[in-house]
PDB file of C-alpha atoms in Angstrom:
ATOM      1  CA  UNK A   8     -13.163 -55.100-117.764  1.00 38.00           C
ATOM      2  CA  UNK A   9     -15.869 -56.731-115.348  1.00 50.00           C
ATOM      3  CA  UNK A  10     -14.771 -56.163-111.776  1.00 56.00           C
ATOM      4  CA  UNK A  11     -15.141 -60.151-110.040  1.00 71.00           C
ATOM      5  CA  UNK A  12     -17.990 -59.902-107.559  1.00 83.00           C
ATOM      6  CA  UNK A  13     -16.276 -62.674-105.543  1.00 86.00           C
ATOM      7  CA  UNK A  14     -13.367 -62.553-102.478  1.00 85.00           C
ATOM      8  CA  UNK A  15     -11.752 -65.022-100.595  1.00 87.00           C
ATOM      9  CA  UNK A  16     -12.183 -66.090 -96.913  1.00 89.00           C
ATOM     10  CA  UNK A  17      -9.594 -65.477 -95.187  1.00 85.00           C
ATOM     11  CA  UNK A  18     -10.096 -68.528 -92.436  1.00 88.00           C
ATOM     12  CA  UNK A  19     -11.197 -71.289 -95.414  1.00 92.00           C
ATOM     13  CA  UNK A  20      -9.805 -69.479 -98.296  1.00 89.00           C
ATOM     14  CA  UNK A  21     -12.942 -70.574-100.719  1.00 92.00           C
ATOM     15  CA  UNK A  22     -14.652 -67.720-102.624  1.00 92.00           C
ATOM     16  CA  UNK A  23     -17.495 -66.019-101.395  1.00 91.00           C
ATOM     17  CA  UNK A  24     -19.585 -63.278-102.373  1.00 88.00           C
ATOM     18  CA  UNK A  25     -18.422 -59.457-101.961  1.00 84.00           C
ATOM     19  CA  UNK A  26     -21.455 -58.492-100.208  1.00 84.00           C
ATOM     20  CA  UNK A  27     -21.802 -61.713 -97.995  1.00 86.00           C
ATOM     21  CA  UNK A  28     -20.675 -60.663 -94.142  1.00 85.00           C
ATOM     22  CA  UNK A  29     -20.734 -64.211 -92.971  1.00 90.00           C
ATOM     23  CA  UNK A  30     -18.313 -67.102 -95.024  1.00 91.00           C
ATOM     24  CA  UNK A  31     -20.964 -70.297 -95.927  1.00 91.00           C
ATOM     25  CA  UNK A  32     -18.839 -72.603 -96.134  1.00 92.00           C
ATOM     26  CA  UNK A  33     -16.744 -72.318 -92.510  1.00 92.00           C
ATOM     27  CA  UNK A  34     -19.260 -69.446 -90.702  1.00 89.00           C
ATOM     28  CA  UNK A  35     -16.482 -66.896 -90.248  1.00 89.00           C
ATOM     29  CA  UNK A  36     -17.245 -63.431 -90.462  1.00 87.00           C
ATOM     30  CA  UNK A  37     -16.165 -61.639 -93.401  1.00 83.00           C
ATOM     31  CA  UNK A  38     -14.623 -57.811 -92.685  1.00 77.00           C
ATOM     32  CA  UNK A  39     -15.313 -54.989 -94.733  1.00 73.00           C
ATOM     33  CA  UNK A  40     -12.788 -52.908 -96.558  1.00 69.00           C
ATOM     34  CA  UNK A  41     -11.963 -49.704 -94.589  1.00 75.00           C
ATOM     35  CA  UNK A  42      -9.405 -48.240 -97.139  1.00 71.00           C
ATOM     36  CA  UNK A  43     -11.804 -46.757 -99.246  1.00 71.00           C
ATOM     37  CA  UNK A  44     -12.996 -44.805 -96.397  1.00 76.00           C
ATOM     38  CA  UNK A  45      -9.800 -43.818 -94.889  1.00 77.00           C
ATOM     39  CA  UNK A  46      -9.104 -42.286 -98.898  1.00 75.00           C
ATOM     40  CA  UNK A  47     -12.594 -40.134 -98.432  1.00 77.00           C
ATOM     41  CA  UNK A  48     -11.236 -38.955 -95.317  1.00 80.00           C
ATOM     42  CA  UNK A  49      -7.755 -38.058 -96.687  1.00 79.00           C
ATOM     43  CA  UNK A  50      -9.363 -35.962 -99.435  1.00 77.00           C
ATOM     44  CA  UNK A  51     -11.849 -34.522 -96.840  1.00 79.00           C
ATOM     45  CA  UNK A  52      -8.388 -33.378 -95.081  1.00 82.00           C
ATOM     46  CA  UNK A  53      -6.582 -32.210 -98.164  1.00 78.00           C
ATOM     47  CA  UNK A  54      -9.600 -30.030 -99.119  1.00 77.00           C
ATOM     48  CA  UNK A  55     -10.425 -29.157 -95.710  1.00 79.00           C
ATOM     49  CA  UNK A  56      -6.444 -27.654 -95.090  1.00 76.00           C
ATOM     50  CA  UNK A  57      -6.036 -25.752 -98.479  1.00 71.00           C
ATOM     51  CA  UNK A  58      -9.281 -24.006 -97.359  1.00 73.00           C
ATOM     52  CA  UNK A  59      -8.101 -23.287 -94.475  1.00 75.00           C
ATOM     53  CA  UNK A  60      -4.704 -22.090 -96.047  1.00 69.00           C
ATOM     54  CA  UNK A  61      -6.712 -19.335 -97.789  1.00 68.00           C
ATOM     55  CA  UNK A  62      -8.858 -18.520 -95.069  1.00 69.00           C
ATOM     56  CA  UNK A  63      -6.066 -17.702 -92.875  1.00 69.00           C
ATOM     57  CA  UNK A  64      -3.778 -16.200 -94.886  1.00 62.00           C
ATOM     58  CA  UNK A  65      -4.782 -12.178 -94.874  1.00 58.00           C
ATOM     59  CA  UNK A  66      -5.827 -10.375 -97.869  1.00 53.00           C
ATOM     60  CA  UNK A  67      -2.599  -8.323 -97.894  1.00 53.00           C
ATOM     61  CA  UNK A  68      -0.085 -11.443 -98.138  1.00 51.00           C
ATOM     62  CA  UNK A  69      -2.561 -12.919-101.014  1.00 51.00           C
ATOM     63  CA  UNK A  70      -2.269  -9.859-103.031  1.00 50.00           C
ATOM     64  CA  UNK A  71       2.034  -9.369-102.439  1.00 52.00           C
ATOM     65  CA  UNK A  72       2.413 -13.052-103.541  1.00 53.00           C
ATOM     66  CA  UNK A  73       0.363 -12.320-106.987  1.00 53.00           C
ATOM     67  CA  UNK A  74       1.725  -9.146-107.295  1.00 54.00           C
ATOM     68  CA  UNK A  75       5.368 -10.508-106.935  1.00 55.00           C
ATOM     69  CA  UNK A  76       6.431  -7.643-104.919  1.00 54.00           C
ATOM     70  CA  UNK A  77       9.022  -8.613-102.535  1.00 53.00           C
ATOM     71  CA  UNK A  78       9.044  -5.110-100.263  1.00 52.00           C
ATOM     72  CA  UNK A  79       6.789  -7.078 -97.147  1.00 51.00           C
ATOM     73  CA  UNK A  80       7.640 -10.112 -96.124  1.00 51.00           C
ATOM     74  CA  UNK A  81       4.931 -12.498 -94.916  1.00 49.00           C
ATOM     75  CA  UNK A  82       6.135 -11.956 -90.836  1.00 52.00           C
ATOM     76  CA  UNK A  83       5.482  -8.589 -90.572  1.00 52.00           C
ATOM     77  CA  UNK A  84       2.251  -8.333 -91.891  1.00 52.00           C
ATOM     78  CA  UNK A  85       0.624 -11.804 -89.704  1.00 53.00           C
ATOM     79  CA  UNK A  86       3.334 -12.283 -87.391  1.00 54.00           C
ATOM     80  CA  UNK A  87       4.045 -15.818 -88.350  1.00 51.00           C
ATOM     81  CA  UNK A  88       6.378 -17.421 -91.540  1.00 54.00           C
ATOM     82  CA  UNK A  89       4.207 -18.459 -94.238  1.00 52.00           C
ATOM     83  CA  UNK A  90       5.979 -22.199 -94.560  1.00 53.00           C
ATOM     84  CA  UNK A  91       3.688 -23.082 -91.505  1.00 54.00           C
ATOM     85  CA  UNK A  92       1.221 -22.622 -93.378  1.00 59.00           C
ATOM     86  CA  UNK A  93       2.513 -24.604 -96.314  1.00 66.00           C
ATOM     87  CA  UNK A  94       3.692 -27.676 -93.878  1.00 67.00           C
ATOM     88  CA  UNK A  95       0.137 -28.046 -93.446  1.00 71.00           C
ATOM     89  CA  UNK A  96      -0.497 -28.185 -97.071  1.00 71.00           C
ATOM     90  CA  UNK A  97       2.411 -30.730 -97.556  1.00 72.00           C
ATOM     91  CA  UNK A  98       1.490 -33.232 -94.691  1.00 75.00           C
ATOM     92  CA  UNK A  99      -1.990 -33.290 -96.228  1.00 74.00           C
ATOM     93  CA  UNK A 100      -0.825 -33.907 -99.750  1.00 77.00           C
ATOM     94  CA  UNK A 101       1.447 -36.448 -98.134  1.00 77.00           C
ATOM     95  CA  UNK A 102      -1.466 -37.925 -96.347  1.00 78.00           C
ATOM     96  CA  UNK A 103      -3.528 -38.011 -99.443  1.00 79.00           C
ATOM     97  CA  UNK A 104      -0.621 -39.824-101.588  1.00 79.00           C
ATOM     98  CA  UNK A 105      -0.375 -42.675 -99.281  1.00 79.00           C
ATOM     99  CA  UNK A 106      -4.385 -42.908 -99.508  1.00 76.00           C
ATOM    100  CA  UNK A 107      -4.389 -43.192-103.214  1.00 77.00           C
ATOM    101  CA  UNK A 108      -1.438 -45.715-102.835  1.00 77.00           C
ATOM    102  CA  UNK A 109      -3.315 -47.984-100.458  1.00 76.00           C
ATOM    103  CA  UNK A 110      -6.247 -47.969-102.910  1.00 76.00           C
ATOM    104  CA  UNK A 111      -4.454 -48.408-105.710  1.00 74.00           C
ATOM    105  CA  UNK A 112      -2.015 -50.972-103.953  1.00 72.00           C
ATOM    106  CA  UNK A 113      -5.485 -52.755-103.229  1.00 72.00           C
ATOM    107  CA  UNK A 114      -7.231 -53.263-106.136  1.00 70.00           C
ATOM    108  CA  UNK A 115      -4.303 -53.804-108.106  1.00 64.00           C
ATOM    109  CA  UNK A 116      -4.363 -57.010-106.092  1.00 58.00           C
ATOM    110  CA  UNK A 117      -7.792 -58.129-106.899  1.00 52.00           C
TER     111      UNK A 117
END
């Protein structure tokens, strides 16, 4: 399946080129698609906060989770609950959903 290399203007609704930035026919300028952007960004995030989810989470509480032991709970050894921690992780999977809903929203269009 050939992807069209054509779009419509938006203020003369005739089909231009993709790459054009300027409509022939009327002179309007064309604008650029920032959703595939905002998706890079979203998955920058998403990587970027389960990173930092490791990173901050001591070596102790890693090793009681895979162990399965139950005998310290995740306050007393870094002072804070672990579901902050994991809020972070769900807003940026959250974040990262609506990204890949947007781009698939969008060129389901086309």
């Amino acid at each position: 399946m050939a992807t069209s290399q054509l779009t419509t203007c938006k203020t003369c609704s005739k089909e231009v080129a993709k790459q054009a930035s300027i409509c022939p026919y009327c002179g309007a300028k064309l604008r650029k698609s920032v959703w595939g952007k905002v998706l890079i960004l979203l998955g920058v995030f998403l990587v970027m906060s389960v990173i930092y989810l490791f990173l901050a989470l001591p070596i102790d509480i890693k090793s009681t989770i895979s162990n399965g032991s139950s005998s310290t709970t995740t306050e007393s050894i870094i002072g804070i609950k672990l579901p902050s921690y994991s809020l972070i992780v769900v807003i940026a999977l959250a974040l990262a959903l609506f990204g890949l809903s947007i781009y698939f929203y969008k060129h389901n269009r086309e």
